[in-house]
């Protein structure tokens, strides 16, 4: 759907991804042991760095997407910018698409990692369901956002 403004489905999907990534990423970054426990993947003090790495990654992806979404929205709502330089609006939407594709690739790798973890016994079924299910949800939202741009 190529339109001059983003659809409400794209806006809702992208906003949901930003919020989910910020909340989960921030929780894992600030309190990895407690957060991971809630998700069904207990971490020890020695392995809490893994939770912090996951948290920083998700927080960074959420921030990237949020900034790209805002830039695209601003460029599309500014009629003077659209009239003077349509390339700016196309570039902003292109960056937004890139941010969505980046998150989608990470989410698909997370699903694969959870699947392998279940088969080799390194991830509990609950952990795989929470993290893998979350990754599937984010991938679906990214697909909806991309399709609606």
mmCIF file of N, CA and C in Angstrom:
data_model
loop_
_atom_site.group_PDB
_atom_site.id
_atom_site.type_symbol
_atom_site.label_atom_id
_atom_site.label_comp_id
_atom_site.label_asym_id
_atom_site.label_seq_id
_atom_site.Cartn_x
_atom_site.Cartn_y
_atom_site.Cartn_z
ATOM 1 N N UNK A 1 0.843 -1.169 0.000
ATOM 2 C CA UNK A 1 0.000 0.000 0.000
ATOM 3 C C UNK A 1 0.886 1.227 0.000
ATOM 4 N N UNK A 2 1.038 1.860 -1.097
ATOM 5 C CA UNK A 2 1.874 3.047 -1.191
ATOM 6 C C UNK A 2 0.982 4.273 -1.165
ATOM 7 N N UNK A 3 0.994 4.956 -0.040
ATOM 8 C CA UNK A 3 0.201 6.167 0.082
ATOM 9 C C UNK A 3 1.087 7.273 0.622
ATOM 10 N N UNK A 4 0.571 8.491 0.586
ATOM 11 C CA UNK A 4 1.388 9.606 1.036
ATOM 12 C C UNK A 4 1.493 9.660 2.555
ATOM 13 N N UNK A 5 0.592 9.023 3.254
ATOM 14 C CA UNK A 5 0.701 8.951 4.710
ATOM 15 C C UNK A 5 0.601 7.505 5.140
ATOM 16 N N UNK A 6 1.190 7.217 6.280
ATOM 17 C CA UNK A 6 1.160 5.840 6.771
ATOM 18 C C UNK A 6 -0.230 5.510 7.284
ATOM 19 N N UNK A 7 -0.654 4.288 7.060
ATOM 20 C CA UNK A 7 -1.973 3.865 7.503
ATOM 21 C C UNK A 7 -2.004 3.745 9.024
ATOM 22 N N UNK A 8 -3.204 3.701 9.559
ATOM 23 C CA UNK A 8 -3.333 3.543 11.009
ATOM 24 C C UNK A 8 -2.832 2.173 11.453
ATOM 25 N N UNK A 9 -2.944 1.166 10.590
ATOM 26 C CA UNK A 9 -2.417 -0.166 10.918
ATOM 27 C C UNK A 9 -0.899 -0.118 11.031
ATOM 28 N N UNK A 10 -0.245 0.562 10.099
ATOM 29 C CA UNK A 10 1.211 0.698 10.163
ATOM 30 C C UNK A 10 1.608 1.443 11.431
ATOM 31 N N UNK A 11 0.927 2.533 11.720
ATOM 32 C CA UNK A 11 1.244 3.324 12.902
ATOM 33 C C UNK A 11 1.038 2.522 14.177
ATOM 34 N N UNK A 12 -0.071 1.789 14.269
ATOM 35 C CA UNK A 12 -0.344 0.984 15.459
ATOM 36 C C UNK A 12 0.680 -0.143 15.608
ATOM 37 N N UNK A 13 0.994 -0.820 14.514
ATOM 38 C CA UNK A 13 1.959 -1.920 14.560
ATOM 39 C C UNK A 13 3.336 -1.430 14.983
ATOM 40 N N UNK A 14 3.783 -0.356 14.380
ATOM 41 C CA UNK A 14 5.101 0.186 14.678
ATOM 42 C C UNK A 14 5.162 0.703 16.109
ATOM 43 N N UNK A 15 4.115 1.376 16.545
ATOM 44 C CA UNK A 15 4.074 1.870 17.930
ATOM 45 C C UNK A 15 4.128 0.714 18.922
ATOM 46 N N UNK A 16 3.391 -0.351 18.635
ATOM 47 C CA UNK A 16 3.395 -1.521 19.531
ATOM 48 C C UNK A 16 4.786 -2.138 19.614
ATOM 49 N N UNK A 17 5.475 -2.256 18.475
ATOM 50 C CA UNK A 17 6.827 -2.812 18.478
ATOM 51 C C UNK A 17 7.743 -1.946 19.334
ATOM 52 N N UNK A 18 7.671 -0.634 19.149
ATOM 53 C CA UNK A 18 8.522 0.283 19.927
ATOM 54 C C UNK A 18 8.279 0.124 21.421
ATOM 55 N N UNK A 19 7.026 0.055 21.826
ATOM 56 C CA UNK A 19 6.690 -0.066 23.249
ATOM 57 C C UNK A 19 7.157 -1.402 23.804
ATOM 58 N N UNK A 20 6.879 -2.482 23.091
ATOM 59 C CA UNK A 20 7.285 -3.814 23.565
ATOM 60 C C UNK A 20 8.799 -3.891 23.703
ATOM 61 N N UNK A 21 9.518 -3.432 22.690
ATOM 62 C CA UNK A 21 10.985 -3.492 22.745
ATOM 63 C C UNK A 21 11.525 -2.621 23.876
ATOM 64 N N UNK A 22 10.950 -1.444 24.080
ATOM 65 C CA UNK A 22 11.431 -0.556 25.141
ATOM 66 C C UNK A 22 11.182 -1.154 26.523
ATOM 67 N N UNK A 23 9.991 -1.704 26.740
ATOM 68 C CA UNK A 23 9.657 -2.265 28.049
ATOM 69 C C UNK A 23 10.483 -3.520 28.346
ATOM 70 N N UNK A 24 10.483 -4.462 27.408
ATOM 71 C CA UNK A 24 11.232 -5.706 27.623
ATOM 72 C C UNK A 24 12.734 -5.426 27.670
ATOM 73 N N UNK A 25 13.222 -4.621 26.739
ATOM 74 C CA UNK A 25 14.641 -4.295 26.711
ATOM 75 C C UNK A 25 15.093 -3.566 27.964
ATOM 76 N N UNK A 26 14.315 -2.579 28.380
ATOM 77 C CA UNK A 26 14.661 -1.840 29.591
ATOM 78 C C UNK A 26 14.640 -2.712 30.829
ATOM 79 N N UNK A 27 13.639 -3.579 30.923
ATOM 80 C CA UNK A 27 13.546 -4.485 32.081
ATOM 81 C C UNK A 27 14.733 -5.442 32.120
ATOM 82 N N UNK A 28 15.095 -5.984 30.969
ATOM 83 C CA UNK A 28 16.227 -6.919 30.932
ATOM 84 C C UNK A 28 17.551 -6.207 31.174
ATOM 85 N N UNK A 29 17.660 -4.973 30.750
ATOM 86 C CA UNK A 29 18.888 -4.217 30.957
ATOM 87 C C UNK A 29 19.055 -3.822 32.419
ATOM 88 N N UNK A 30 17.972 -3.368 33.038
ATOM 89 C CA UNK A 30 18.048 -2.881 34.416
ATOM 90 C C UNK A 30 17.962 -3.985 35.463
ATOM 91 N N UNK A 31 17.200 -5.016 35.209
ATOM 92 C CA UNK A 31 17.043 -6.107 36.166
ATOM 93 C C UNK A 31 17.008 -7.445 35.482
ATOM 94 N N UNK A 32 18.128 -7.882 34.946
ATOM 95 C CA UNK A 32 18.109 -9.090 34.107
ATOM 96 C C UNK A 32 17.677 -10.355 34.840
ATOM 97 N N UNK A 33 18.107 -10.542 36.079
ATOM 98 C CA UNK A 33 17.763 -11.786 36.765
ATOM 99 C C UNK A 33 16.271 -11.866 37.053
ATOM 100 N N UNK A 34 15.709 -10.810 37.600
ATOM 101 C CA UNK A 34 14.277 -10.817 37.919
ATOM 102 C C UNK A 34 13.434 -10.875 36.649
ATOM 103 N N UNK A 35 13.810 -10.115 35.640
ATOM 104 C CA UNK A 35 13.050 -10.099 34.389
ATOM 105 C C UNK A 35 13.090 -11.458 33.707
ATOM 106 N N UNK A 36 14.264 -12.047 33.618
ATOM 107 C CA UNK A 36 14.395 -13.352 32.965
ATOM 108 C C UNK A 36 13.601 -14.407 33.723
ATOM 109 N N UNK A 37 13.583 -14.299 35.050
ATOM 110 C CA UNK A 37 12.804 -15.232 35.869
ATOM 111 C C UNK A 37 11.317 -15.138 35.517
ATOM 112 N N UNK A 38 10.828 -13.909 35.339
ATOM 113 C CA UNK A 38 9.422 -13.713 34.957
ATOM 114 C C UNK A 38 9.126 -14.331 33.594
ATOM 115 N N UNK A 39 10.122 -14.320 32.716
ATOM 116 C CA UNK A 39 9.959 -14.881 31.377
ATOM 117 C C UNK A 39 10.223 -16.378 31.332
ATOM 118 N N UNK A 40 10.602 -16.959 32.452
ATOM 119 C CA UNK A 40 10.808 -18.401 32.496
ATOM 120 C C UNK A 40 12.206 -18.858 32.137
ATOM 121 N N UNK A 41 13.161 -17.942 32.159
ATOM 122 C CA UNK A 41 14.547 -18.286 31.855
ATOM 123 C C UNK A 41 15.419 -17.726 32.981
ATOM 124 N N UNK A 42 15.570 -18.490 34.064
ATOM 125 C CA UNK A 42 16.347 -17.962 35.180
ATOM 126 C C UNK A 42 17.819 -17.769 34.820
ATOM 127 N N UNK A 43 18.366 -16.642 35.257
ATOM 128 C CA UNK A 43 19.779 -16.333 35.037
ATOM 129 C C UNK A 43 20.493 -16.317 36.387
ATOM 130 N N UNK A 44 21.724 -16.720 36.396
ATOM 131 C CA UNK A 44 22.541 -16.594 37.600
ATOM 132 C C UNK A 44 23.247 -15.243 37.559
ATOM 133 N N UNK A 45 23.880 -14.887 38.635
ATOM 134 C CA UNK A 45 24.601 -13.612 38.619
ATOM 135 C C UNK A 45 25.716 -13.625 37.585
ATOM 136 N N UNK A 46 26.282 -14.812 37.314
ATOM 137 C CA UNK A 46 27.345 -14.916 36.314
ATOM 138 C C UNK A 46 26.814 -14.789 34.884
ATOM 139 N N UNK A 47 25.592 -15.210 34.648
ATOM 140 C CA UNK A 47 25.036 -15.158 33.289
ATOM 141 C C UNK A 47 24.099 -13.972 33.075
ATOM 142 N N UNK A 48 23.960 -13.105 34.063
ATOM 143 C CA UNK A 48 23.051 -11.964 33.911
ATOM 144 C C UNK A 48 23.501 -11.015 32.806
ATOM 145 N N UNK A 49 24.779 -11.072 32.445
ATOM 146 C CA UNK A 49 25.258 -10.234 31.348
ATOM 147 C C UNK A 49 24.534 -10.585 30.040
ATOM 148 N N UNK A 50 24.160 -11.845 29.876
ATOM 149 C CA UNK A 50 23.418 -12.254 28.677
ATOM 150 C C UNK A 50 22.071 -11.524 28.629
ATOM 151 N N UNK A 51 21.413 -11.437 29.775
ATOM 152 C CA UNK A 51 20.154 -10.704 29.845
ATOM 153 C C UNK A 51 20.342 -9.230 29.539
ATOM 154 N N UNK A 52 21.416 -8.657 30.051
ATOM 155 C CA UNK A 52 21.699 -7.242 29.772
ATOM 156 C C UNK A 52 22.005 -7.021 28.282
ATOM 157 N N UNK A 53 22.720 -7.955 27.668
ATOM 158 C CA UNK A 53 23.001 -7.846 26.226
ATOM 159 C C UNK A 53 21.699 -7.905 25.425
ATOM 160 N N UNK A 54 20.827 -8.838 25.796
ATOM 161 C CA UNK A 54 19.515 -8.951 25.143
ATOM 162 C C UNK A 54 18.733 -7.653 25.335
ATOM 163 N N UNK A 55 18.761 -7.125 26.557
ATOM 164 C CA UNK A 55 18.033 -5.902 26.852
ATOM 165 C C UNK A 55 18.550 -4.714 26.070
ATOM 166 N N UNK A 56 19.870 -4.570 26.005
ATOM 167 C CA UNK A 56 20.419 -3.433 25.271
ATOM 168 C C UNK A 56 20.106 -3.543 23.780
ATOM 169 N N UNK A 57 20.128 -4.759 23.253
ATOM 170 C CA UNK A 57 19.802 -4.975 21.839
ATOM 171 C C UNK A 57 18.360 -4.563 21.556
ATOM 172 N N UNK A 58 17.430 -5.033 22.391
ATOM 173 C CA UNK A 58 16.028 -4.708 22.154
ATOM 174 C C UNK A 58 15.750 -3.224 22.362
ATOM 175 N N UNK A 59 16.383 -2.632 23.357
ATOM 176 C CA UNK A 59 16.210 -1.200 23.594
ATOM 177 C C UNK A 59 16.736 -0.402 22.394
ATOM 178 N N UNK A 60 17.884 -0.790 21.855
ATOM 179 C CA UNK A 60 18.447 -0.097 20.696
ATOM 180 C C UNK A 60 17.557 -0.263 19.461
ATOM 181 N N UNK A 61 17.040 -1.471 19.231
ATOM 182 C CA UNK A 61 16.148 -1.692 18.086
ATOM 183 C C UNK A 61 14.862 -0.878 18.231
ATOM 184 N N UNK A 62 14.321 -0.819 19.447
ATOM 185 C CA UNK A 62 13.116 -0.031 19.689
ATOM 186 C C UNK A 62 13.357 1.454 19.469
ATOM 187 N N UNK A 63 14.507 1.953 19.934
ATOM 188 C CA UNK A 63 14.841 3.369 19.758
ATOM 189 C C UNK A 63 15.053 3.704 18.285
ATOM 190 N N UNK A 64 15.750 2.827 17.562
ATOM 191 C CA UNK A 64 15.959 3.021 16.127
ATOM 192 C C UNK A 64 14.619 3.121 15.400
ATOM 193 N N UNK A 65 13.731 2.185 15.689
ATOM 194 C CA UNK A 65 12.428 2.176 15.025
ATOM 195 C C UNK A 65 11.609 3.402 15.398
ATOM 196 N N UNK A 66 11.635 3.794 16.670
ATOM 197 C CA UNK A 66 10.875 4.963 17.120
ATOM 198 C C UNK A 66 11.357 6.223 16.407
ATOM 199 N N UNK A 67 12.675 6.406 16.339
ATOM 200 C CA UNK A 67 13.210 7.589 15.667
ATOM 201 C C UNK A 67 12.906 7.570 14.171
ATOM 202 N N UNK A 68 13.021 6.410 13.538
ATOM 203 C CA UNK A 68 12.712 6.304 12.110
ATOM 204 C C UNK A 68 11.232 6.584 11.860
ATOM 205 N N UNK A 69 10.375 6.088 12.741
ATOM 206 C CA UNK A 69 8.931 6.300 12.600
ATOM 207 C C UNK A 69 8.587 7.775 12.748
ATOM 208 N N UNK A 70 9.183 8.421 13.745
ATOM 209 C CA UNK A 70 8.939 9.854 13.938
ATOM 210 C C UNK A 70 9.438 10.667 12.750
ATOM 211 N N UNK A 71 10.616 10.333 12.254
ATOM 212 C CA UNK A 71 11.162 11.074 11.110
ATOM 213 C C UNK A 71 10.274 10.921 9.884
ATOM 214 N N UNK A 72 9.779 9.713 9.648
ATOM 215 C CA UNK A 72 8.897 9.484 8.504
ATOM 216 C C UNK A 72 7.578 10.227 8.682
ATOM 217 N N UNK A 73 7.053 10.220 9.902
ATOM 218 C CA UNK A 73 5.789 10.912 10.159
ATOM 219 C C UNK A 73 5.946 12.419 9.992
ATOM 220 N N UNK A 74 7.044 12.964 10.475
ATOM 221 C CA UNK A 74 7.282 14.402 10.353
ATOM 222 C C UNK A 74 7.459 14.791 8.888
ATOM 223 N N UNK A 75 8.221 14.008 8.142
ATOM 224 C CA UNK A 75 8.456 14.348 6.736
ATOM 225 C C UNK A 75 7.168 14.237 5.919
ATOM 226 N N UNK A 76 6.280 13.328 6.318
ATOM 227 C CA UNK A 76 5.031 13.167 5.569
ATOM 228 C C UNK A 76 3.973 14.186 5.968
ATOM 229 N N UNK A 77 4.060 14.700 7.196
ATOM 230 C CA UNK A 77 3.050 15.662 7.632
ATOM 231 C C UNK A 77 3.441 17.096 7.294
ATOM 232 N N UNK A 78 4.692 17.330 6.936
ATOM 233 C CA UNK A 78 5.154 18.670 6.605
ATOM 234 C C UNK A 78 4.967 18.913 5.110
ATOM 235 N N UNK A 79 3.892 19.613 4.771
ATOM 236 C CA UNK A 79 3.546 19.814 3.369
ATOM 237 C C UNK A 79 4.612 20.609 2.631
ATOM 238 N N UNK A 80 5.260 21.564 3.304
ATOM 239 C CA UNK A 80 6.313 22.331 2.648
ATOM 240 C C UNK A 80 7.491 21.433 2.293
ATOM 241 N N UNK A 81 7.809 20.509 3.177
ATOM 242 C CA UNK A 81 8.899 19.574 2.917
ATOM 243 C C UNK A 81 8.536 18.659 1.750
ATOM 244 N N UNK A 82 7.273 18.217 1.708
ATOM 245 C CA UNK A 82 6.837 17.341 0.620
ATOM 246 C C UNK A 82 6.906 18.061 -0.723
ATOM 247 N N UNK A 83 6.491 19.327 -0.738
ATOM 248 C CA UNK A 83 6.493 20.066 -1.991
ATOM 249 C C UNK A 83 7.897 20.404 -2.452
ATOM 250 N N UNK A 84 8.778 20.700 -1.503
ATOM 251 C CA UNK A 84 10.117 21.120 -1.885
ATOM 252 C C UNK A 84 11.049 19.951 -2.179
ATOM 253 N N UNK A 85 10.879 18.838 -1.485
ATOM 254 C CA UNK A 85 11.808 17.727 -1.675
ATOM 255 C C UNK A 85 11.124 16.413 -1.328
ATOM 256 N N UNK A 86 10.521 15.781 -2.321
ATOM 257 C CA UNK A 86 9.847 14.514 -2.065
ATOM 258 C C UNK A 86 10.842 13.407 -1.749
ATOM 259 N N UNK A 87 12.121 13.599 -2.116
ATOM 260 C CA UNK A 87 13.148 12.594 -1.822
ATOM 261 C C UNK A 87 13.341 12.446 -0.314
ATOM 262 N N UNK A 88 13.174 13.542 0.433
ATOM 263 C CA UNK A 88 13.327 13.474 1.890
ATOM 264 C C UNK A 88 12.272 12.555 2.482
ATOM 265 N N UNK A 89 11.034 12.691 2.030
ATOM 266 C CA UNK A 89 9.958 11.843 2.526
ATOM 267 C C UNK A 89 10.200 10.382 2.150
ATOM 268 N N UNK A 90 10.659 10.144 0.926
ATOM 269 C CA UNK A 90 10.958 8.773 0.485
ATOM 270 C C UNK A 90 12.112 8.194 1.291
ATOM 271 N N UNK A 91 13.137 9.013 1.562
ATOM 272 C CA UNK A 91 14.272 8.543 2.363
ATOM 273 C C UNK A 91 13.831 8.182 3.771
ATOM 274 N N UNK A 92 12.985 9.005 4.386
ATOM 275 C CA UNK A 92 12.522 8.742 5.742
ATOM 276 C C UNK A 92 11.726 7.443 5.794
ATOM 277 N N UNK A 93 10.870 7.219 4.816
ATOM 278 C CA UNK A 93 10.108 5.973 4.762
ATOM 279 C C UNK A 93 11.032 4.792 4.486
ATOM 280 N N UNK A 94 12.045 5.003 3.661
ATOM 281 C CA UNK A 94 13.023 3.945 3.396
ATOM 282 C C UNK A 94 13.783 3.553 4.653
ATOM 283 N N UNK A 95 14.155 4.532 5.457
ATOM 284 C CA UNK A 95 14.845 4.251 6.720
ATOM 285 C C UNK A 95 13.912 3.520 7.668
ATOM 286 N N UNK A 96 12.647 3.910 7.686
ATOM 287 C CA UNK A 96 11.655 3.220 8.513
ATOM 288 C C UNK A 96 11.528 1.761 8.082
ATOM 289 N N UNK A 97 11.462 1.522 6.783
ATOM 290 C CA UNK A 97 11.403 0.138 6.279
ATOM 291 C C UNK A 97 12.650 -0.646 6.695
ATOM 292 N N UNK A 98 13.803 -0.016 6.579
ATOM 293 C CA UNK A 98 15.058 -0.666 6.960
ATOM 294 C C UNK A 98 15.038 -1.047 8.444
ATOM 295 N N UNK A 99 14.558 -0.144 9.286
ATOM 296 C CA UNK A 99 14.469 -0.428 10.726
ATOM 297 C C UNK A 99 13.516 -1.598 10.987
ATOM 298 N N UNK A 100 12.404 -1.633 10.272
ATOM 299 C CA UNK A 100 11.456 -2.742 10.426
ATOM 300 C C UNK A 100 12.070 -4.062 9.949
ATOM 301 N N UNK A 101 12.751 -4.035 8.820
ATOM 302 C CA UNK A 101 13.398 -5.255 8.312
ATOM 303 C C UNK A 101 14.504 -5.732 9.253
ATOM 304 N N UNK A 102 15.242 -4.808 9.843
ATOM 305 C CA UNK A 102 16.294 -5.180 10.793
ATOM 306 C C UNK A 102 15.707 -5.896 11.996
ATOM 307 N N UNK A 103 14.656 -5.316 12.574
ATOM 308 C CA UNK A 103 13.989 -5.955 13.710
ATOM 309 C C UNK A 103 13.389 -7.291 13.333
ATOM 310 N N UNK A 104 12.815 -7.373 12.138
ATOM 311 C CA UNK A 104 12.226 -8.625 11.657
ATOM 312 C C UNK A 104 13.292 -9.713 11.540
ATOM 313 N N UNK A 105 14.452 -9.361 11.012
ATOM 314 C CA UNK A 105 15.539 -10.346 10.892
ATOM 315 C C UNK A 105 15.976 -10.838 12.270
ATOM 316 N N UNK A 106 16.103 -9.936 13.221
ATOM 317 C CA UNK A 106 16.488 -10.320 14.589
ATOM 318 C C UNK A 106 15.427 -11.236 15.193
ATOM 319 N N UNK A 107 14.165 -10.888 14.995
ATOM 320 C CA UNK A 107 13.083 -11.704 15.562
ATOM 321 C C UNK A 107 13.052 -13.102 14.959
ATOM 322 N N UNK A 108 13.272 -13.209 13.671
ATOM 323 C CA UNK A 108 13.292 -14.533 13.031
ATOM 324 C C UNK A 108 14.478 -15.365 13.529
ATOM 325 N N UNK A 109 15.617 -14.704 13.754
ATOM 326 C CA UNK A 109 16.760 -15.430 14.333
ATOM 327 C C UNK A 109 16.451 -15.863 15.766
ATOM 328 N N UNK A 110 15.715 -15.040 16.515
ATOM 329 C CA UNK A 110 15.318 -15.421 17.869
ATOM 330 C C UNK A 110 14.409 -16.649 17.853
ATOM 331 N N UNK A 111 13.475 -16.683 16.920
ATOM 332 C CA UNK A 111 12.598 -17.852 16.795
ATOM 333 C C UNK A 111 13.437 -19.094 16.509
ATOM 334 N N UNK A 112 14.376 -18.971 15.596
ATOM 335 C CA UNK A 112 15.254 -20.092 15.291
ATOM 336 C C UNK A 112 16.073 -20.522 16.494
ATOM 337 N N UNK A 113 16.594 -19.557 17.234
ATOM 338 C CA UNK A 113 17.371 -19.872 18.423
ATOM 339 C C UNK A 113 16.549 -20.570 19.481
ATOM 340 N N UNK A 114 15.315 -20.123 19.674
ATOM 341 C CA UNK A 114 14.423 -20.781 20.642
ATOM 342 C C UNK A 114 14.100 -22.201 20.202
ATOM 343 N N UNK A 115 13.886 -22.385 18.918
ATOM 344 C CA UNK A 115 13.576 -23.719 18.389
ATOM 345 C C UNK A 115 14.745 -24.674 18.626
ATOM 346 N N UNK A 116 15.946 -24.229 18.297
ATOM 347 C CA UNK A 116 17.134 -25.048 18.533
ATOM 348 C C UNK A 116 17.282 -25.337 20.029
ATOM 349 N N UNK A 117 17.046 -24.319 20.853
ATOM 350 C CA UNK A 117 17.158 -24.491 22.306
ATOM 351 C C UNK A 117 16.199 -25.510 22.875
ATOM 352 N N UNK A 118 15.004 -25.566 22.347
ATOM 353 C CA UNK A 118 14.037 -26.571 22.801
ATOM 354 C C UNK A 118 14.519 -27.963 22.423
ATOM 355 N N UNK A 119 14.992 -28.112 21.186
ATOM 356 C CA UNK A 119 15.440 -29.430 20.725
ATOM 357 C C UNK A 119 16.691 -29.924 21.441
ATOM 358 N N UNK A 120 17.610 -29.009 21.780
ATOM 359 C CA UNK A 120 18.823 -29.475 22.460
ATOM 360 C C UNK A 120 18.709 -29.402 23.990
ATOM 361 N N UNK A 121 17.543 -28.962 24.486
ATOM 362 C CA UNK A 121 17.286 -28.960 25.916
ATOM 363 C C UNK A 121 17.887 -27.797 26.678
ATOM 364 N N UNK A 122 18.422 -26.798 25.986
ATOM 365 C CA UNK A 122 19.035 -25.665 26.678
ATOM 366 C C UNK A 122 18.042 -24.564 27.032
ATOM 367 N N UNK A 123 16.820 -24.646 26.515
ATOM 368 C CA UNK A 123 15.768 -23.663 26.812
ATOM 369 C C UNK A 123 14.523 -24.424 27.238
ATOM 370 N N UNK A 124 13.925 -23.968 28.337
ATOM 371 C CA UNK A 124 12.691 -24.613 28.789
ATOM 372 C C UNK A 124 11.568 -24.317 27.798
ATOM 373 N N UNK A 125 10.535 -25.141 27.847
ATOM 374 C CA UNK A 125 9.397 -24.905 26.956
ATOM 375 C C UNK A 125 8.741 -23.569 27.267
ATOM 376 N N UNK A 126 8.678 -23.213 28.559
ATOM 377 C CA UNK A 126 8.095 -21.919 28.941
ATOM 378 C C UNK A 126 8.946 -20.769 28.407
ATOM 379 N N UNK A 127 10.256 -20.883 28.559
ATOM 380 C CA UNK A 127 11.146 -19.841 28.046
ATOM 381 C C UNK A 127 11.038 -19.694 26.544
ATOM 382 N N UNK A 128 10.978 -20.815 25.854
ATOM 383 C CA UNK A 128 10.843 -20.783 24.395
ATOM 384 C C UNK A 128 9.497 -20.197 23.994
ATOM 385 N N UNK A 129 8.455 -20.541 24.751
ATOM 386 C CA UNK A 129 7.130 -20.008 24.431
ATOM 387 C C UNK A 129 7.080 -18.496 24.637
ATOM 388 N N UNK A 130 7.687 -18.024 25.729
ATOM 389 C CA UNK A 130 7.657 -16.585 26.013
ATOM 390 C C UNK A 130 8.543 -15.830 25.030
ATOM 391 N N UNK A 131 9.820 -16.227 24.925
ATOM 392 C CA UNK A 131 10.735 -15.509 24.036
ATOM 393 C C UNK A 131 10.421 -15.775 22.567
ATOM 394 N N UNK A 132 10.199 -17.031 22.217
ATOM 395 C CA UNK A 132 9.859 -17.364 20.836
ATOM 396 C C UNK A 132 8.516 -16.784 20.433
ATOM 397 N N UNK A 133 7.543 -16.885 21.338
ATOM 398 C CA UNK A 133 6.224 -16.308 21.063
ATOM 399 C C UNK A 133 6.294 -14.797 20.922
ATOM 400 N N UNK A 134 7.098 -14.164 21.781
ATOM 401 C CA UNK A 134 7.288 -12.718 21.675
ATOM 402 C C UNK A 134 7.935 -12.339 20.354
ATOM 403 N N UNK A 135 8.912 -13.133 19.935
ATOM 404 C CA UNK A 135 9.581 -12.872 18.658
ATOM 405 C C UNK A 135 8.611 -13.050 17.492
ATOM 406 N N UNK A 136 7.756 -14.056 17.566
ATOM 407 C CA UNK A 136 6.748 -14.267 16.516
ATOM 408 C C UNK A 136 5.786 -13.076 16.483
ATOM 409 N N UNK A 137 5.342 -12.627 17.655
ATOM 410 C CA UNK A 137 4.441 -11.470 17.719
ATOM 411 C C UNK A 137 5.096 -10.240 17.092
ATOM 412 N N UNK A 138 6.357 -9.976 17.463
ATOM 413 C CA UNK A 138 7.055 -8.825 16.891
ATOM 414 C C UNK A 138 7.246 -8.973 15.385
ATOM 415 N N UNK A 139 7.513 -10.187 14.915
ATOM 416 C CA UNK A 139 7.662 -10.423 13.479
ATOM 417 C C UNK A 139 6.342 -10.163 12.746
ATOM 418 N N UNK A 140 5.240 -10.605 13.332
ATOM 419 C CA UNK A 140 3.926 -10.350 12.720
ATOM 420 C C UNK A 140 3.637 -8.860 12.665
ATOM 421 N N UNK A 141 3.908 -8.163 13.774
ATOM 422 C CA UNK A 141 3.686 -6.712 13.804
ATOM 423 C C UNK A 141 4.561 -6.005 12.768
ATOM 424 N N UNK A 142 5.813 -6.445 12.626
ATOM 425 C CA UNK A 142 6.702 -5.851 11.625
ATOM 426 C C UNK A 142 6.157 -6.100 10.221
ATOM 427 N N UNK A 143 5.675 -7.315 9.979
ATOM 428 C CA UNK A 143 5.085 -7.622 8.678
ATOM 429 C C UNK A 143 3.875 -6.756 8.380
ATOM 430 N N UNK A 144 3.028 -6.558 9.385
ATOM 431 C CA UNK A 144 1.864 -5.689 9.200
ATOM 432 C C UNK A 144 2.293 -4.253 8.923
ATOM 433 N N UNK A 145 3.298 -3.803 9.669
ATOM 434 C CA UNK A 145 3.793 -2.449 9.459
ATOM 435 C C UNK A 145 4.372 -2.274 8.062
ATOM 436 N N UNK A 146 5.168 -3.238 7.624
ATOM 437 C CA UNK A 146 5.768 -3.163 6.292
ATOM 438 C C UNK A 146 4.715 -3.213 5.194
ATOM 439 N N UNK A 147 3.752 -4.074 5.376
ATOM 440 C CA UNK A 147 2.701 -4.228 4.358
ATOM 441 C C UNK A 147 1.832 -2.972 4.263
ATOM 442 N N UNK A 148 1.708 -2.263 5.381
ATOM 443 C CA UNK A 148 0.822 -1.101 5.431
ATOM 444 C C UNK A 148 1.518 0.213 5.105
ATOM 445 N N UNK A 149 2.821 0.182 4.892
ATOM 446 C CA UNK A 149 3.529 1.436 4.563
ATOM 447 C C UNK A 149 3.278 1.839 3.124
#
